[in-house]
Amino acid sequence: MNTQSLTQKNKKVIVSPSHTVPLLPSLNKQPSQSELSQQTVSEAVVNMLENLGVRHAFGVSGGGIAPLWTTLSRSSIQVLHFRHEAGAAFAGVESYFANNCPIVVFTTTGPGLTNALTGMFAARWEGAKVIFISASTPAPQRGRWAIQETSAYTMPISGIFTSGSLFHYATTLENDAELPEIACRLAQGLAKPGGFVAHISIPTSIQSSLSQVPLSRVAFSQSIATASEEAIAECVQLLSEGPFAIWVGFGARHAAKEIRELAQITGAAVMCSPRGKGIFPEDHSQFLGVTGFAGHPSVLTYMQEQQPLRVLVLGTRLSEFTSFWRPAMVPARGFIHVDIDPEVPGAAYPSAETLAIQSDVGAFVKALLKQMPEPLDLSTSILLPHRECITIEPSTEGAVRPEVLMEAIQKTIVEQSDAVVMAESGNSFAWAIHTLRFIQQGRFRISNGFGAMGHLVTGVVGCAFGRNGKAVAIVGDGAMLMNSEVSTAAKYQIRAVWIVLNDARYNMCDQGNSAQGLKGADTEIPRTDFVNLARSMGADGIRVERESDLEAALEKALASPAPFVVDVIIDPTRPAPIGGRIQGLISQRSKEVKN
């Protein structure tokens, strides 16, 4: 076993021998010499994208990107024309997670490019595979105040046009001789595990120029770090020393079956991050609840009263959203933390004893099961605490309480359909995380890493399109007014559903400020009729003002072949389950004052 000590305190990292596997895609479509002599750079780029497995491109047109946009529209790649670049980017991220196919997002120069950047940050944080193609100003016009000039004279080059913390790979295509290298870089990035976000900027004049550079066949054999037998043996030994818990994150979503088997033969308690809901069935007797933001008190009860010897962390960064970095979540003997990214283990809890394993989570758990003695029931005789489920009877009077809405969504959508349920940033995802219960992986999506408001109110369009089925977004009225892409869904008859918590305010801000003792900020929004707004754009909808009408309205939304908006008049006084977040903000403020 190759063990390397890092500078972080109490962190032991196991870097396992590499397992070499062939990774494709390949670029194998080679035009003839006569075709090359007539091929534009745009055509060469589109051919490259087709061979990389791109099937869909989302974006907004403009003069700077016109040659490439037109070429995309004539290709086998289906092009969806959105209303805003951020909406196209967010939809692209969710389309990727719906069908696992790399997506292209395209924009024109200037604001077209900058409008999409928030979506690109979200793609990077979420771990999507996105190729972002934008236009830039041709070299002879740079520095001369061209229309929407996009160059080093008007924009920061570092980070936008170069590889770094935003893009894994970024470059400007200045001539067709650079195409082979770009093709190789993109193929290599898409073949790697995890996310890959690239930016190719192409000056308008280059897009329409002729290219005679052939793109040769590209294939990669990528070395992937996997757990060695020695590393697995050490993990088995440590886990066998006493009761342990399993902390499941979104990065473990492809190992749901193996994680359930591991829990059942060991008796380990299981908890999940907010993004990890459904990977381990929430109705299982060994499931404790959700950790972190809008999580369940049962998790802290377990960690404080039945503290396990160790916690096996699978595919989660243990970020603030997932853990609030609570000391109570650190077990007696620390973590065994498995992640494909070697920089993740130990980062959230640098002072905790951590054995870091760099490996694909699925490969690790499969190897662990082979060496784990069976049965190895390390559970205690004390019953595990479980999340408390309280049912509130619907009323025929007053505005709709969000808890009652969530129960109707649970019964009508989660349990009686196969729709993906998505929850937008704000009180919407607080209620959904805390209240909804999933027993299948892949049925629930939130975007809490970068936490961009508007991500899933537009991402639901990409998800429904990508899976060719229903996707339902639970959103606030503030997010719905930002950038909903209902018009895009109507144009392409995408079966997206929006359930709007219409309380005429930014209610997370309102409730959060009140909980922190902050007064005077204006959080109110004029009441909007989202049904008439949706119908004006070619969609359908229904307004719900009474709890007794919820289930019928949701059933109508599911049955609709068109995009559909359920406008729910919400009681704004019901406190959302955001206490942990508020305590964290107060704590941060207190530290700033002390410092």
Coordinates of C-alpha atoms in Angstrom, one line a residue, residues 191-409:
A191 CA -13.6 10.7 -21.1
K192 CA -12.5 11.5 -17.6
P193 CA -14.7 10.6 -14.6
G194 CA -16.5 13.5 -13.0
G195 CA -17.4 16.8 -14.5
F196 CA -15.8 18.6 -17.4
V197 CA -16.6 22.2 -18.4
A198 CA -14.8 23.6 -21.4
H199 CA -15.0 27.0 -23.2
I200 CA -14.1 27.4 -26.8
S201 CA -14.2 31.0 -28.0
I202 CA -14.2 31.4 -31.8
P203 CA -13.9 34.9 -33.5
T204 CA -16.7 35.5 -35.9
S205 CA -14.4 35.8 -38.9
I206 CA -12.8 32.4 -38.1
Q207 CA -16.1 30.7 -37.9
S208 CA -16.8 31.3 -41.6
S209 CA -13.2 30.8 -42.9
L210 CA -12.3 27.7 -44.8
S211 CA -10.4 24.8 -43.1
Q212 CA -8.3 22.1 -44.7
V213 CA -7.0 20.6 -41.5
P214 CA -8.2 17.0 -41.0
L215 CA -9.2 15.8 -37.6
S216 CA -7.6 12.5 -37.0
R217 CA -9.0 9.6 -34.9
V218 CA -8.5 10.3 -31.2
A219 CA -8.6 7.6 -28.5
F220 CA -7.4 7.8 -24.9
S221 CA -6.3 5.2 -22.3
Q222 CA -6.8 7.1 -19.0
S223 CA -5.3 5.9 -15.7
I224 CA -8.0 6.0 -13.0
A225 CA -7.0 5.7 -9.3
T226 CA -8.9 2.8 -7.7
A227 CA -8.6 1.2 -4.3
S228 CA -5.9 -1.5 -4.0
E229 CA -6.5 -4.7 -2.2
E230 CA -4.3 -3.5 0.7
A231 CA -6.3 -0.3 1.0
I232 CA -9.6 -2.3 1.0
A233 CA -8.2 -4.6 3.6
E234 CA -7.3 -1.7 5.9
C235 CA -10.8 -0.3 5.5
V236 CA -12.4 -3.7 6.3
Q237 CA -10.2 -3.9 9.5
L238 CA -11.1 -0.4 10.6
L239 CA -14.8 -0.8 9.9
S240 CA -14.8 -4.1 11.8
E241 CA -13.6 -2.6 15.0
G242 CA -17.0 -1.3 16.0
P243 CA -20.3 0.3 14.8
F244 CA -20.0 2.7 11.9
A245 CA -22.3 4.9 9.9
I246 CA -22.4 5.5 6.2
W247 CA -22.7 9.1 4.9
V248 CA -24.0 9.1 1.3
G249 CA -23.6 12.0 -1.2
F250 CA -24.5 12.7 -4.8
G251 CA -21.1 11.3 -6.0
A252 CA -22.3 7.9 -4.9
R253 CA -25.4 7.9 -7.1
H254 CA -24.2 5.1 -9.3
A255 CA -23.5 2.8 -6.4
A256 CA -27.0 2.7 -4.8
K257 CA -27.3 -1.1 -5.0
E258 CA -23.9 -1.8 -3.5
I259 CA -24.4 0.7 -0.7
R260 CA -27.6 -0.9 0.3
E261 CA -26.0 -4.3 0.4
L262 CA -23.1 -3.0 2.5
A263 CA -25.5 -1.5 5.0
Q264 CA -27.6 -4.6 5.3
I265 CA -24.7 -7.0 6.0
T266 CA -23.1 -4.7 8.5
G267 CA -26.1 -3.1 10.2
A268 CA -24.6 0.3 9.6
A269 CA -26.8 3.4 10.1
V270 CA -27.1 5.5 6.9
M271 CA -27.5 9.2 6.4
C272 CA -27.4 11.3 3.2
S273 CA -26.6 14.7 2.0
P274 CA -29.4 16.9 0.6
R275 CA -28.3 16.1 -2.9
G276 CA -28.0 12.4 -2.0
K277 CA -31.7 11.9 -1.3
G278 CA -33.0 8.6 -2.7
I279 CA -29.6 6.9 -3.2
F280 CA -30.4 4.9 0.0
P281 CA -34.2 4.4 0.4
E282 CA -35.6 6.9 2.8
D283 CA -38.1 4.3 4.1
H284 CA -35.4 1.8 5.1
S285 CA -35.2 0.9 8.8
Q286 CA -31.5 1.8 8.8
F287 CA -31.9 5.3 7.3
L288 CA -31.4 8.1 9.8
G289 CA -32.3 11.1 7.7
V290 CA -30.8 14.0 5.7
T291 CA -27.9 15.9 7.1
G292 CA -27.2 19.6 6.9
F293 CA -29.5 22.2 5.4
A294 CA -33.2 21.4 6.1
G295 CA -32.0 18.1 7.5
H296 CA -33.5 16.0 10.3
P297 CA -32.9 16.1 14.0
S298 CA -32.7 12.3 14.1
V299 CA -29.2 12.5 12.6
L300 CA -27.8 14.7 15.4
T301 CA -29.6 12.6 17.9
Y302 CA -27.8 9.5 16.6
M303 CA -24.4 11.1 16.5
Q304 CA -24.7 12.5 20.0
E305 CA -26.4 9.6 21.7
Q306 CA -25.1 6.6 19.8
Q307 CA -21.9 8.0 18.3
P308 CA -20.4 5.5 15.9
L309 CA -16.7 4.6 16.0
R310 CA -16.2 5.8 12.4
V311 CA -18.2 7.2 9.5
L312 CA -17.7 5.9 6.0
V313 CA -18.1 9.0 3.7
L314 CA -19.1 8.1 0.1
G315 CA -19.1 10.8 -2.6
T316 CA -19.8 14.0 -0.7
R317 CA -17.6 17.0 0.0
L318 CA -19.1 17.4 3.5
S319 CA -19.6 21.0 2.5
E320 CA -21.4 23.6 4.7
F321 CA -24.7 22.7 3.1
T322 CA -24.2 19.1 3.9
S323 CA -22.7 19.3 7.4
F324 CA -22.6 22.9 8.6
W325 CA -19.2 21.6 9.7
R326 CA -20.8 20.7 13.0
P327 CA -18.3 19.1 15.5
A328 CA -21.0 16.7 16.5
M329 CA -20.8 15.0 13.1
V330 CA -17.2 13.9 13.7
P331 CA -17.2 10.3 15.0
A332 CA -15.0 9.0 17.8
R333 CA -12.2 7.7 15.5
G334 CA -12.8 9.9 12.5
F335 CA -13.7 9.4 8.8
I336 CA -12.9 7.0 6.0
H337 CA -13.6 9.3 3.1
V338 CA -13.9 7.9 -0.4
D339 CA -14.0 10.3 -3.4
I340 CA -12.7 10.4 -7.0
D341 CA -11.2 13.8 -6.3
P342 CA -8.1 13.5 -4.0
E343 CA -8.6 17.1 -2.8
V344 CA -12.0 16.4 -1.2
P345 CA -11.2 14.2 1.8
G346 CA -10.1 16.2 4.8
A347 CA -11.1 19.6 3.4
A348 CA -14.3 20.1 5.3
Y349 CA -13.0 18.8 8.7
P350 CA -9.2 19.4 8.5
S351 CA -8.8 18.6 12.2
A352 CA -10.6 15.3 12.1
E353 CA -8.8 12.0 11.8
T354 CA -9.3 11.0 8.1
L355 CA -8.3 8.0 6.0
A356 CA -8.7 9.2 2.4
I357 CA -9.3 6.8 -0.4
Q358 CA -9.1 8.1 -4.0
S359 CA -11.4 5.9 -5.9
D360 CA -14.7 5.7 -7.8
V361 CA -17.3 5.1 -5.1
G362 CA -18.9 2.2 -6.9
A363 CA -15.6 0.4 -7.5
F364 CA -14.7 0.9 -3.9
V365 CA -17.9 -0.5 -2.4
K366 CA -17.8 -3.5 -4.7
A367 CA -14.3 -4.3 -3.6
L368 CA -15.2 -3.7 0.0
L369 CA -18.1 -6.2 -0.3
K370 CA -15.8 -8.9 -1.6
Q371 CA -13.5 -8.6 1.4
M372 CA -16.1 -7.8 4.1
P373 CA -16.9 -10.9 6.2
E374 CA -20.6 -11.8 5.9
P375 CA -22.6 -11.3 8.0
L376 CA -20.8 -8.6 10.0
D377 CA -23.6 -7.0 12.0
L378 CA -22.0 -4.2 14.0
S379 CA -25.3 -2.5 14.9
T380 CA -26.1 -1.9 18.5
S381 CA -29.2 -3.2 20.3
I382 CA -30.5 0.3 20.7
L383 CA -33.1 1.3 18.1
L384 CA -32.0 3.9 15.6
P385 CA -33.7 7.3 15.7
H386 CA -35.7 8.1 12.6
R387 CA -37.0 11.3 11.0
E388 CA -40.3 12.4 12.4
C389 CA -43.1 12.5 9.8
I390 CA -46.1 14.6 10.7
T391 CA -49.2 14.6 8.6
I392 CA -51.4 17.7 8.5
E393 CA -55.0 17.4 7.4
P394 CA -55.9 19.7 4.5
S395 CA -58.1 22.6 5.2
T396 CA -60.8 24.4 3.2
E397 CA -60.0 27.8 4.6
G398 CA -57.0 30.1 4.3
A399 CA -53.9 30.0 2.1
V400 CA -52.1 26.8 1.4
R401 CA -49.6 25.7 4.1
P402 CA -46.3 24.5 2.5
E403 CA -46.3 21.4 4.5
V404 CA -49.6 20.3 3.1
L405 CA -48.4 21.1 -0.4
M406 CA -45.4 18.9 0.1
E407 CA -47.6 16.0 1.3
A408 CA -49.7 16.4 -1.8
I409 CA -46.6 16.4 -4.0

